[in-house]
Amino acid sequence: MSTLAQGKADLERASTAQKVADMLRERVLDGELEPGLRLSEEAIGGALGVSRNTLREAFRLLSRDRILVHEHSRGVFVRRPTGDDVRDLYAARRVIECGALRLWNGVTEAQREAVRAPVRRAVARAEKGDLSKTGSANIQFHRGIVGLAGSTRLSDESDRLFAELMLAFRVAQEVEAFHQTYLPWNRKIVELLGDGAVDQAVLQLHEYFDAAEQDLVGRLS
Amino acid sequence: MSTLAQGKADLERASTAQKVADMLRERVLDGELEPGLRLSEEAIGGALGVSRNTLREAFRLLSRDRILVHEHSRGVFVRRPTGDDVRDLYAARRVIECGALRLWNGVTEAQREAVRAPVRRAVARAEKGDLSKTGSANIQFHRGIVGLAGSTRLSDESDRLFAELMLAFRVAQEVEAFHQTYLPWNRKIVELLGDGAVDQAVLQLHEYFDAAEQDLVGRLS
DNA sequence: ATCGTAGAATCGTTCAACAATCCCACAAAC
DNA sequence: GTTTGTGGGATTGTTGAACGATTCTACGAT
């Protein structure tokens, strides 16, 4: 059974455009390709060994993911979120995550664990003085919250929102330190959830968004 | 000032791929291209007078919008939502719209009016016996609800969810009649909002989603 | 310092080509 | 008779070249 599933994964090979898009997304999100950078078709295509046409298909995919911005006759650029973008992003996250968190009492134990575990791990690392990966830990926490809704579409869209915010962090030159501040906040939310105080947790989450938005917008403008 | 804005609109011409994607989306949503239909590159490209490469860029855009489904080496197809898809769609809408509706007291009067007006117009039409456009009226109502969040990203994603649901309606062969049933529901929600009973309205909206989902899933399986 | 312009670079789009894959119909085997 | 190969035809995946259109850049004129 597991071998069948594995074989299926092998069979479902992706197109070149898809693979190129995935790899470019990685390069953008890990900071190798900075926000605002123009991606020349010739340069990228030459480096990756793919034709311009295929590369343009990949660009179309990534522009729909809001990772890249397509400017007609000027080229594609790594997105460079503005203060307005950040406000828009947090407005969306507020609705999605606060709405999802309210479902806490109606979801499976596995879903709840996906919210708790990232915070527990982050706390453990912080106590050891390990301050790496605080960013991805924070995102995993919020990804877990969205997962409470049980909708792949909602989770996928949230991933796009997270990706865009990571670009904003980079513009603000605060990739890791930013999240660090908010670990106690996440901890408090999990605590409240454990006490069954869902409404309190939602309120706390709401305040977290307000604070984070203000912080990030401030650094951007 | 208005001439400047107009000129700007002219300047910002879209690429061929973008225009083709827009027109194909229309054709799909108005039912001319049925769910499950395969879109041959040669046929569509020939009919529209665009090259295969440009057409493939358009396909990539629409596949990210979930209007089309790309199956490797088999072609692109108009999406044909399943019962599971519908459940996923409503799970997302429940979170988004219930979350947005809770913002009722904190938004501008224009935003509130964008929720009320579609229902008012639909009621007026229904009283005259005009049962056309009930589908788009319903969507406008829900679009207004999402608009309360004030996030273009959230509104755009919701539009994608609506579009996918319209495909599901078509598969269930219930494009207009489906929505008709739910006008009283919308009316009740607006009424409750007018009375300041936001929590009640959210509850009502939640029940609407439960009923609509069950109805549509039933017709699909 | 501003403006304008020629030339280079890049994008937008098309076309032709070919390998890889899929689909379909037909024949062979159980 | 249903299943199992097995061709060939159609379609997709990808590339490379080509060329008009647009943008950028650097240089010279005012």
Coordinates of C-alpha atoms (C1' of nucleotides) in Angstrom, one line a residue:
Chain A
M1 CA 0.0 0.0 0.0
S2 CA 2.7 2.4 0.9
T3 CA 4.7 1.3 -2.1
L4 CA 1.8 2.1 -4.3
A5 CA 1.4 5.6 -2.9
Q6 CA 5.2 6.0 -3.4
G7 CA 4.9 4.9 -7.0
K8 CA 2.1 7.3 -7.6
A9 CA 4.3 10.1 -6.4
D10 CA 6.9 9.1 -8.9
L11 CA 4.4 8.9 -11.7
E12 CA 2.9 12.3 -11.1
R13 CA 5.9 14.1 -12.4
A14 CA 5.5 17.8 -12.8
S15 CA 6.0 19.9 -15.8
T16 CA 9.2 21.8 -16.2
A17 CA 7.4 25.1 -15.7
Q18 CA 6.0 23.7 -12.4
K19 CA 9.4 22.6 -11.2
V20 CA 11.0 25.9 -12.2
A21 CA 8.2 27.8 -10.4
D22 CA 8.8 25.7 -7.2
M23 CA 12.5 26.3 -7.2
L24 CA 12.2 30.0 -7.9
R25 CA 9.7 30.3 -5.1
E26 CA 12.2 28.6 -2.7
R27 CA 14.9 30.9 -3.9
V28 CA 12.7 33.9 -3.3
L29 CA 11.5 32.9 0.1
D30 CA 15.0 31.9 1.4
G31 CA 16.1 35.4 0.4
E32 CA 18.5 34.5 -2.4
L33 CA 16.4 36.6 -4.8
E34 CA 15.6 39.9 -3.1
P35 CA 12.3 41.8 -3.2
G36 CA 12.4 44.2 -6.1
L37 CA 14.9 42.2 -8.1
R38 CA 14.1 41.9 -11.8
L39 CA 14.3 38.4 -13.1
S40 CA 15.6 38.5 -16.6
E41 CA 14.2 35.9 -18.9
E42 CA 17.5 35.3 -20.6
A43 CA 19.6 35.2 -17.4
I44 CA 17.2 32.9 -15.4
G45 CA 16.5 30.7 -18.4
G46 CA 20.1 30.4 -19.2
A47 CA 21.0 29.5 -15.6
L48 CA 18.3 26.9 -15.3
G49 CA 18.6 25.5 -18.7
V50 CA 15.1 26.1 -19.8
S51 CA 13.7 28.0 -22.7
R52 CA 12.1 31.4 -22.5
N53 CA 8.7 30.1 -23.3
T54 CA 8.8 27.5 -20.5
L55 CA 10.2 30.1 -18.1
R56 CA 7.4 32.5 -18.9
E57 CA 4.9 29.8 -18.0
A58 CA 6.6 29.5 -14.6
F59 CA 6.5 33.3 -14.2
R60 CA 2.7 33.2 -14.8
L61 CA 2.3 30.7 -12.1
L62 CA 4.3 32.6 -9.6
S63 CA 2.7 35.9 -10.5
R64 CA -0.7 34.3 -9.6
D65 CA 0.9 33.3 -6.3
R66 CA 1.9 36.9 -5.7
I67 CA 5.5 35.9 -5.4
L68 CA 6.4 37.8 -8.6
V69 CA 4.9 40.9 -10.1
H70 CA 4.5 41.1 -13.9
E71 CA 5.0 44.5 -15.4
H72 CA 4.1 44.6 -19.0
S73 CA 7.1 45.0 -21.3
R74 CA 9.3 45.6 -18.3
G75 CA 9.7 42.2 -17.0
V76 CA 8.9 40.2 -13.8
F77 CA 10.1 41.3 -10.4
V78 CA 10.3 39.7 -7.0
R79 CA 7.4 41.3 -5.1
R80 CA 8.2 44.1 -2.8
P81 CA 5.3 44.5 -0.4
T82 CA 4.3 48.0 0.6
G83 CA 2.7 49.3 3.8
D84 CA -0.7 49.0 2.1
D85 CA 0.0 45.5 1.1
V86 CA 0.8 44.6 4.7
R87 CA -2.4 46.2 6.0
D88 CA -4.3 44.2 3.4
L89 CA -2.5 41.0 4.3
Y90 CA -3.3 41.4 8.0
A91 CA -6.9 42.2 7.3
A92 CA -7.2 38.9 5.5
R93 CA -5.3 37.0 8.2
R94 CA -7.4 38.5 10.9
V95 CA -10.6 37.2 9.3
I96 CA -9.3 33.8 8.3
E97 CA -7.3 32.9 11.5
C98 CA -9.7 34.4 14.0
G99 CA -12.6 32.6 12.2
A100 CA -10.7 29.4 12.1
L101 CA -9.7 29.5 15.7
R102 CA -13.3 29.8 16.8
L103 CA -13.7 26.3 15.4
W104 CA -11.4 24.9 18.1
N105 CA -14.0 22.9 20.0
G106 CA -15.3 21.2 16.9
V107 CA -12.1 19.8 15.4
T108 CA -10.1 16.7 15.8
E109 CA -7.4 16.2 18.3
A110 CA -4.8 16.0 15.6
Q111 CA -5.8 19.4 14.3
R112 CA -5.5 20.9 17.8
E113 CA -2.1 19.3 18.2
A114 CA -1.0 21.0 15.0
V115 CA -1.5 24.3 16.7
R116 CA 0.1 23.4 20.1
A117 CA 3.1 21.5 18.9
P118 CA 4.9 24.4 17.0
V119 CA 4.6 26.6 20.1
R120 CA 5.9 23.8 22.4
R121 CA 8.9 23.2 20.2
A122 CA 9.6 26.9 19.9
V123 CA 9.5 27.3 23.7
A124 CA 11.8 24.4 24.1
R125 CA 14.3 25.9 21.6
A126 CA 14.1 29.3 23.2
E127 CA 14.9 27.9 26.6
K128 CA 18.0 26.4 25.2
G129 CA 18.9 29.7 23.8
D130 CA 18.3 28.5 20.2
L131 CA 16.8 31.5 18.4
S132 CA 17.0 30.1 14.9
K133 CA 13.9 29.1 13.0
T134 CA 11.7 31.2 15.1
G135 CA 10.2 32.5 11.9
S136 CA 9.2 29.2 10.5
A137 CA 8.0 28.1 13.9
N138 CA 5.7 31.1 14.1
I139 CA 4.4 30.3 10.6
Q140 CA 3.8 26.7 11.5
F141 CA 1.7 27.8 14.5
H142 CA -0.5 30.0 12.3
R143 CA -0.6 27.4 9.6
G144 CA -2.0 25.1 12.3
I145 CA -4.7 27.6 13.2
V146 CA -5.8 27.9 9.6
G147 CA -5.8 24.1 9.4
L148 CA -8.6 24.0 11.9
A149 CA -10.9 25.0 9.1
G150 CA -10.1 21.8 7.3
S151 CA -10.0 23.5 3.9
T152 CA -7.1 23.0 1.6
R153 CA -8.1 26.1 -0.4
L154 CA -8.0 28.2 2.8
S155 CA -4.7 26.7 3.8
D156 CA -3.2 27.3 0.4
E157 CA -4.4 30.9 0.3
S158 CA -2.9 31.4 3.8
D159 CA 0.4 30.0 2.6
R160 CA 0.4 32.7 -0.1
L161 CA -0.3 35.3 2.5
F162 CA 2.5 34.0 4.7
A163 CA 4.9 34.0 1.7
E164 CA 4.0 37.6 0.9
L165 CA 4.6 38.6 4.5
M166 CA 8.0 36.9 4.5
L167 CA 8.9 39.2 1.6
A168 CA 7.7 42.1 3.7
F169 CA 9.9 41.0 6.6
R170 CA 12.8 40.9 4.3
V171 CA 12.1 44.4 3.0
A172 CA 11.9 45.5 6.7
Q173 CA 15.1 43.6 7.3
E174 CA 13.6 41.7 10.1
V175 CA 13.3 38.1 9.2
E176 CA 13.9 36.3 12.4
A177 CA 13.9 39.0 15.2
F178 CA 10.4 40.0 14.3
H179 CA 8.8 36.7 15.2
Q180 CA 10.8 36.3 18.4
T181 CA 8.9 39.0 20.1
Y182 CA 5.7 37.2 19.6
L183 CA 6.4 33.8 21.0
P184 CA 5.0 34.7 24.4
W185 CA 1.9 35.8 22.6
N186 CA 1.5 32.5 20.9
R187 CA 2.1 30.7 24.2
K188 CA -0.6 32.7 25.9
I189 CA -3.1 31.8 23.1
V190 CA -2.3 28.1 23.4
E191 CA -2.7 28.4 27.2
L192 CA -6.1 30.0 26.9
L193 CA -7.2 27.3 24.4
G194 CA -6.1 24.6 26.9
D195 CA -8.3 26.3 29.5
G196 CA -11.3 26.2 27.1
A197 CA -11.3 30.0 26.9
V198 CA -11.7 30.1 23.1
D199 CA -13.2 33.6 22.9
Q200 CA -10.3 34.9 25.0
A201 CA -7.8 33.2 22.7
V202 CA -9.5 34.7 19.7
L203 CA -9.2 38.1 21.3
Q204 CA -5.6 37.6 22.0
L205 CA -4.9 36.5 18.5
H206 CA -6.7 39.6 17.2
E207 CA -4.5 41.8 19.4
Y208 CA -1.4 40.0 18.1
F209 CA -2.4 40.9 14.6
D210 CA -2.9 44.5 15.5
A211 CA 0.5 44.7 17.1
A212 CA 2.3 42.8 14.4
E213 CA 0.7 44.8 11.7
Q214 CA 1.5 48.1 13.3
D215 CA 5.1 47.0 14.0
L216 CA 5.7 45.8 10.4
V217 CA 4.0 48.8 8.8
G218 CA 6.0 51.1 10.9
R219 CA 9.3 49.5 9.7
L220 CA 8.2 49.7 6.1
S221 CA 7.3 53.3 5.9
Chain B
M1 CA -8.4 64.3 -13.5
S2 CA -10.9 61.9 -15.0
T3 CA -9.1 62.1 -18.3
L4 CA -5.9 61.2 -16.6
A5 CA -7.3 58.1 -15.0
Q6 CA -8.8 57.1 -18.4
G7 CA -5.5 57.6 -20.1
K8 CA -3.9 55.5 -17.4
A9 CA -6.3 52.7 -18.1
D10 CA -5.4 52.8 -21.8
L11 CA -1.7 52.7 -21.0
E12 CA -2.0 49.7 -18.8
R13 CA -2.7 47.4 -21.6
A14 CA -2.7 43.8 -20.7
S15 CA -0.7 41.0 -22.3
T16 CA -2.4 38.7 -24.8
A17 CA -2.2 35.8 -22.3
Q18 CA -4.0 37.9 -19.7
K19 CA -6.7 38.9 -22.2
V20 CA -7.2 35.3 -23.4
A21 CA -7.4 34.2 -19.8
D22 CA -10.1 36.8 -19.0
M23 CA -12.1 35.8 -22.0
L24 CA -11.8 32.1 -21.3
R25 CA -12.9 32.6 -17.8
E26 CA -16.0 34.4 -19.0
R27 CA -16.8 31.6 -21.4
V28 CA -16.4 29.1 -18.7
L29 CA -18.5 30.9 -16.1
D30 CA -21.3 31.7 -18.5
G31 CA -21.5 28.0 -19.3
E32 CA -20.3 28.1 -22.8
L33 CA -17.5 25.8 -21.9
E34 CA -18.8 23.0 -19.7
P35 CA -17.1 21.5 -16.7
G36 CA -15.0 18.5 -17.7
L37 CA -14.5 19.8 -21.3
R38 CA -10.9 19.5 -22.6
L39 CA -9.5 22.6 -24.1
S40 CA -7.3 21.6 -27.0
E41 CA -4.4 23.9 -27.6
E42 CA -4.7 23.7 -31.3
A43 CA -8.5 24.3 -31.4
I44 CA -8.6 27.2 -28.9
G45 CA -5.5 28.8 -30.2
G46 CA -6.8 28.6 -33.7
A47 CA -10.2 30.0 -32.8
L48 CA -8.7 32.9 -30.9
G49 CA -5.8 33.5 -33.2
V50 CA -3.0 33.1 -30.7
S51 CA 0.0 30.9 -30.6
R52 CA 0.2 27.8 -28.6
N53 CA 2.8 29.3 -26.3
T54 CA 0.8 32.3 -25.5
L55 CA -2.3 30.1 -24.9
R56 CA -0.3 28.0 -22.5
E57 CA 0.5 31.1 -20.5
A58 CA -3.2 31.8 -20.3
F59 CA -3.8 28.2 -19.2
R60 CA -1.3 28.6 -16.4
L61 CA -3.0 31.7 -15.1
L62 CA -6.4 30.0 -15.2
S63 CA -5.2 26.8 -13.6
R64 CA -3.9 28.9 -10.6
D65 CA -7.4 30.4 -10.5
R66 CA -8.8 26.8 -10.3
I67 CA -11.0 27.5 -13.3
L68 CA -9.0 25.0 -15.3
V69 CA -7.2 21.8 -14.3
H70 CA -3.9 20.9 -15.9
E71 CA -3.3 17.2 -16.3
H72 CA 0.2 16.5 -17.4
S73 CA 0.5 15.4 -21.0
R74 CA -3.3 15.1 -21.2
G75 CA -4.3 18.7 -21.5
V76 CA -6.3 21.2 -19.6
F77 CA -9.9 20.7 -18.7
V78 CA -12.6 22.9 -17.4
R79 CA -12.8 22.2 -13.7
R80 CA -15.5 19.7 -12.6
P81 CA -15.9 20.1 -8.8
T82 CA -16.6 17.0 -6.8
G83 CA -18.6 16.7 -3.6
D84 CA -15.3 16.9 -1.7
D85 CA -14.5 20.1 -3.5
V86 CA -17.8 21.6 -2.5
R87 CA -17.2 20.6 1.2
D88 CA -13.8 22.3 1.0
L89 CA -15.2 25.4 -0.6
Y90 CA -17.9 25.8 2.0
A91 CA -15.5 25.2 4.8
A92 CA -13.4 28.1 3.5
R93 CA -16.5 30.3 2.9
R94 CA -17.8 29.6 6.4
V95 CA -14.6 30.9 8.0
I96 CA -14.1 33.9 5.7
E97 CA -17.7 35.2 5.5
C98 CA -18.6 34.5 9.1
G99 CA -15.4 36.2 10.2
A100 CA -16.0 39.1 7.9
L101 CA -19.6 39.6 9.0
R102 CA -18.5 39.9 12.6
L103 CA -16.7 43.1 11.6
W104 CA -20.1 44.7 10.8
N105 CA -20.0 47.3 13.6
G106 CA -16.5 48.5 12.7
V107 CA -16.9 49.2 9.0
T108 CA -18.0 52.2 6.9
E109 CA -21.5 52.8 5.9
A110 CA -20.6 52.2 2.2
Q111 CA -19.4 48.7 3.1
R112 CA -22.6 48.0 4.9
E113 CA -24.6 49.2 2.0
A114 CA -22.8 46.8 -0.3
V115 CA -24.3 44.0 1.8
R116 CA -27.8 45.4 2.0
A117 CA -28.3 46.6 -1.6
P118 CA -28.1 43.3 -3.4
V119 CA -30.7 41.7 -1.2
R120 CA -33.0 44.8 -1.5
R121 CA -32.7 44.6 -5.3
A122 CA -33.3 40.9 -5.3
V123 CA -36.4 41.2 -3.2
A124 CA -37.7 43.9 -5.5
R125 CA -37.2 41.7 -8.5
A126 CA -38.7 38.7 -6.8
E127 CA -41.9 40.6 -6.0
K128 CA -42.3 41.5 -9.6
G129 CA -41.9 37.9 -10.5
D130 CA -38.5 38.4 -12.1
L131 CA -36.5 35.3 -11.2
S132 CA -33.5 36.0 -13.4
K133 CA -30.2 36.9 -12.1
T134 CA -30.9 35.5 -8.6
G135 CA -27.6 33.7 -8.9
S136 CA -25.5 36.8 -9.4
A137 CA -27.6 38.7 -6.8
N138 CA -26.8 36.1 -4.3
I139 CA -23.1 36.3 -5.1
Q140 CA -23.1 40.1 -4.9
F141 CA -24.5 39.7 -1.4
H142 CA -21.8 37.4 -0.3
R143 CA -19.2 39.5 -2.1
G144 CA -20.4 42.4 0.0
I145 CA -20.0 40.4 3.1
V146 CA -16.4 39.5 2.3
G147 CA -15.8 43.2 1.4
L148 CA -16.4 44.1 5.0
A149 CA -12.9 42.8 5.7
G150 CA -11.5 45.5 3.4
S151 CA -8.9 43.2 2.0
T152 CA -8.5 42.9 -1.8
R153 CA -6.7 39.6 -1.3
L154 CA -9.5 38.1 0.7
S155 CA -12.1 39.4 -1.9
D156 CA -10.1 38.0 -4.8
E157 CA -9.8 34.6 -3.1
S158 CA -13.5 34.6 -2.4
D159 CA -14.2 35.4 -6.1
R160 CA -12.2 32.3 -6.9
L161 CA -14.3 30.3 -4.5
F162 CA -17.5 31.7 -6.0
A163 CA -16.3 30.9 -9.5
E164 CA -15.6 27.3 -8.4
L165 CA -19.0 27.0 -6.9
M166 CA -20.7 28.3 -10.0
L167 CA -19.0 25.4 -11.8
A168 CA -20.4 23.0 -9.1
F169 CA -23.9 24.5 -9.7
R170 CA -23.5 23.8 -13.4
V171 CA -22.5 20.2 -12.7
A172 CA -25.5 19.9 -10.4
Q173 CA -27.6 21.5 -13.2
E174 CA -28.9 24.1 -10.8
V175 CA -27.6 27.4 -11.8
E176 CA -30.4 29.7 -10.9
A177 CA -33.0 27.7 -9.0
F178 CA -30.5 26.9 -6.3
H179 CA -30.0 30.5 -5.2
Q180 CA -33.7 31.3 -5.3
T181 CA -34.4 29.2 -2.2
Y182 CA -31.9 31.2 -0.2
L183 CA -33.2 34.7 -0.8
P184 CA -35.4 34.6 2.4
W185 CA -32.3 33.6 4.3
N186 CA -30.3 36.5 3.1
R187 CA -33.2 38.8 3.9
K188 CA -33.3 37.5 7.4
I189 CA -29.6 38.1 7.8
V190 CA -29.8 41.7 6.6
E191 CA -32.8 42.2 9.0
L192 CA -30.8 40.9 11.9
L193 CA -27.9 43.2 11.1
G194 CA -30.3 46.1 10.9
D195 CA -31.4 45.3 14.4
G196 CA -27.8 45.2 15.6
A197 CA -28.0 41.5 16.3
V198 CA -24.7 40.7 14.6
D199 CA -24.1 37.4 16.5
Q200 CA -27.5 36.2 15.4
A201 CA -26.8 37.2 11.8
V202 CA -23.5 35.3 11.9
L203 CA -25.4 32.2 13.3
Q204 CA -27.9 32.5 10.5
L205 CA -25.2 32.8 7.9
H206 CA -23.5 29.7 9.3
E207 CA -26.8 27.8 9.0
Y208 CA -27.2 29.0 5.5
F209 CA -23.8 27.5 4.6
D210 CA -24.7 24.2 6.3
A211 CA -27.9 24.0 4.3
A212 CA -26.5 25.1 1.0
E213 CA -23.6 22.7 1.3
Q214 CA -25.7 19.7 2.1
D215 CA -28.1 20.6 -0.7
L216 CA -25.3 20.9 -3.3
V217 CA -23.3 18.0 -2.1
G218 CA -26.5 15.9 -2.3
R219 CA -27.1 16.9 -5.9
L220 CA -23.5 16.1 -6.8
S221 CA -23.2 12.6 -5.5
Chain C
dA1 C1' 21.1 70.7 -15.2
dT2 C1' 17.4 69.4 -18.4
dC3 C1' 16.0 67.5 -22.5
dG4 C1' 16.1 64.7 -26.5
dT5 C1' 17.6 61.0 -29.1
dA6 C1' 20.1 57.0 -31.1
dG7 C1' 21.3 52.4 -30.1
dA8 C1' 21.4 48.5 -27.2
dA9 C1' 18.9 45.4 -24.4
dT10 C1' 14.8 43.1 -23.2
dC11 C1' 10.1 41.8 -23.6
dG12 C1' 5.9 39.9 -26.3
dT13 C1' 4.6 36.9 -29.6
dT14 C1' 4.7 33.8 -33.2
dC15 C1' 6.3 29.8 -35.8
dA16 C1' 8.4 25.4 -36.8
dA17 C1' 10.2 21.3 -35.2
dC18 C1' 10.7 17.0 -32.6
dA19 C1' 10.5 13.9 -28.7
dA20 C1' 7.4 12.0 -25.3
dT21 C1' 3.0 10.7 -24.0
dC22 C1' -1.6 9.6 -24.5
dC23 C1' -5.6 7.9 -26.9
dC24 C1' -8.1 4.8 -29.9
dA25 C1' -9.1 1.1 -32.7
dC26 C1' -8.1 -3.4 -33.9
dA27 C1' -6.2 -7.8 -33.4
dA28 C1' -4.7 -11.7 -30.4
dA29 C1' -5.2 -14.6 -26.4
dC30 C1' -7.5 -16.6 -22.5
Chain D
dG1 C1' -16.8 -12.2 -24.5
dT2 C1' -13.9 -9.8 -21.8
dT3 C1' -9.3 -8.9 -21.3
dT4 C1' -4.7 -8.1 -23.0
dG5 C1' -1.2 -6.4 -26.2
dT6 C1' 0.1 -3.4 -30.1
dG7 C1' 0.3 -0.4 -33.6
dG8 C1' -0.4 4.4 -35.5
dG9 C1' -2.4 9.0 -35.1
dA10 C1' -3.2 13.0 -32.3
dT11 C1' -1.8 16.0 -28.7
dT12 C1' 1.1 17.8 -25.4
dG13 C1' 5.9 19.4 -23.6
dT14 C1' 9.7 21.9 -24.7
dT15 C1' 13.0 24.1 -27.4
dG16 C1' 15.3 27.5 -30.5
dA17 C1' 15.1 31.1 -33.7
dA18 C1' 13.1 35.1 -35.3
dC19 C1' 11.2 39.9 -35.4
dG20 C1' 8.4 43.9 -34.1
dA21 C1' 7.5 46.7 -30.0
dT22 C1' 8.9 48.7 -25.8
dT23 C1' 12.0 50.1 -22.5
dC24 C1' 16.4 51.4 -20.8
dT25 C1' 20.9 53.8 -21.1
dA26 C1' 24.3 56.7 -22.2
dC27 C1' 25.7 60.5 -24.7
dG28 C1' 25.4 64.8 -26.7
dA29 C1' 22.6 69.3 -27.5
dT30 C1' 20.4 73.2 -25.6

